[in-house]
Short mmCIF file of N, CA and C in Angstrom, two decimals:
data_model
loop_
_atom_site.label_atom_id
_atom_site.label_comp_id
_atom_site.label_asym_id
_atom_site.label_seq_id
_atom_site.Cartn_x
_atom_site.Cartn_y
_atom_site.Cartn_z
N MET A 1 -6.46 19.94 -13.60
CA MET A 1 -5.03 19.91 -12.78
C MET A 1 -5.61 19.28 -11.35
N CYS A 2 -6.41 19.66 -10.74
CA CYS A 2 -6.96 18.94 -9.39
C CYS A 2 -7.37 17.29 -9.74
N LYS A 3 -8.12 17.49 -10.83
CA LYS A 3 -8.59 15.93 -11.10
C LYS A 3 -7.40 14.88 -11.46
N SER A 4 -6.37 15.52 -12.04
CA SER A 4 -5.35 14.69 -12.36
C SER A 4 -4.31 14.22 -11.08
N LYS A 5 -4.52 15.19 -10.28
CA LYS A 5 -3.68 15.01 -8.98
C LYS A 5 -4.30 14.03 -8.09
N ILE A 6 -5.82 13.90 -8.36
CA ILE A 6 -6.49 12.81 -7.33
C ILE A 6 -7.25 11.89 -8.18
N PRO A 7 -6.79 11.31 -8.90
CA PRO A 7 -7.45 10.25 -9.67
C PRO A 7 -8.04 9.01 -8.93
N GLU A 8 -7.47 8.65 -7.77
CA GLU A 8 -7.87 7.53 -7.02
C GLU A 8 -9.17 7.83 -6.15
N PRO A 9 -9.10 9.03 -5.43
CA PRO A 9 -10.17 9.59 -4.75
C PRO A 9 -11.56 10.04 -5.58
N LYS A 10 -11.20 9.79 -6.86
CA LYS A 10 -12.33 10.41 -7.97
C LYS A 10 -13.41 9.02 -7.87
N VAL A 11 -13.17 8.14 -7.02
CA VAL A 11 -14.22 6.91 -7.11
C VAL A 11 -15.70 7.56 -6.66
N PRO A 12 -16.53 6.66 -6.86
CA PRO A 12 -17.85 6.95 -6.46
C PRO A 12 -18.11 6.97 -4.87
N GLU A 13 -16.82 6.37 -4.16
CA GLU A 13 -16.99 6.34 -2.57
C GLU A 13 -16.92 7.83 -2.09
N PRO A 14 -15.94 8.56 -2.29
CA PRO A 14 -15.66 9.59 -1.59
C PRO A 14 -16.52 10.83 -2.19
N VAL A 15 -17.00 10.38 -3.64
CA VAL A 15 -17.73 11.47 -4.01
C VAL A 15 -19.28 11.36 -3.79
N GLU A 16 -19.46 10.34 -2.86
CA GLU A 16 -21.04 10.19 -2.78
C GLU A 16 -21.80 11.31 -2.37
N GLY A 17 -20.91 12.15 -1.73
CA GLY A 17 -21.79 13.34 -1.29
C GLY A 17 -21.95 14.43 -2.51
N VAL A 18 -20.85 14.57 -3.36
CA VAL A 18 -21.08 15.29 -4.48
C VAL A 18 -21.42 14.71 -5.72
N GLU A 19 -20.72 13.80 -6.15
CA GLU A 19 -21.37 13.26 -7.36
C GLU A 19 -21.77 11.77 -7.04
N GLY A 20 -22.23 11.51 -5.91
CA GLY A 20 -22.62 10.06 -5.57
C GLY A 20 -23.61 9.54 -6.50
N PRO A 21 -24.76 9.99 -6.55
CA PRO A 21 -25.71 9.41 -7.47
C PRO A 21 -25.50 9.60 -8.91
N VAL A 22 -24.52 10.55 -9.18
CA VAL A 22 -24.30 10.91 -10.64
C VAL A 22 -23.10 9.63 -11.07
N TYR A 23 -22.24 9.60 -10.04
CA TYR A 23 -21.16 8.73 -10.37
C TYR A 23 -21.63 7.08 -10.82
N LYS A 24 -22.60 7.04 -9.74
CA LYS A 24 -23.15 5.49 -9.66
C LYS A 24 -24.10 5.24 -10.84
N ASN A 25 -24.77 6.19 -11.42
CA ASN A 25 -25.57 6.15 -12.58
C ASN A 25 -24.68 5.90 -13.69
N LYS A 26 -23.72 6.42 -13.97
CA LYS A 26 -22.80 6.30 -15.05
C LYS A 26 -22.11 5.03 -14.97
N LYS A 27 -21.82 4.51 -13.87
CA LYS A 27 -21.06 3.35 -13.73
C LYS A 27 -22.11 2.22 -14.25
N THR A 28 -23.18 2.24 -13.76
CA THR A 28 -24.16 1.31 -13.93
C THR A 28 -24.42 1.22 -15.45
N LYS A 29 -24.38 2.21 -16.11
CA LYS A 29 -24.69 2.17 -17.66
C LYS A 29 -23.66 1.49 -18.35
#
């Protein structure tokens, strides 16, 4: 529900604090 409401802020930029290293690793793969 929350993820669907904020699909834009789900990028690795704002998530650098929570999923920063995780999101970047997935995008690199």
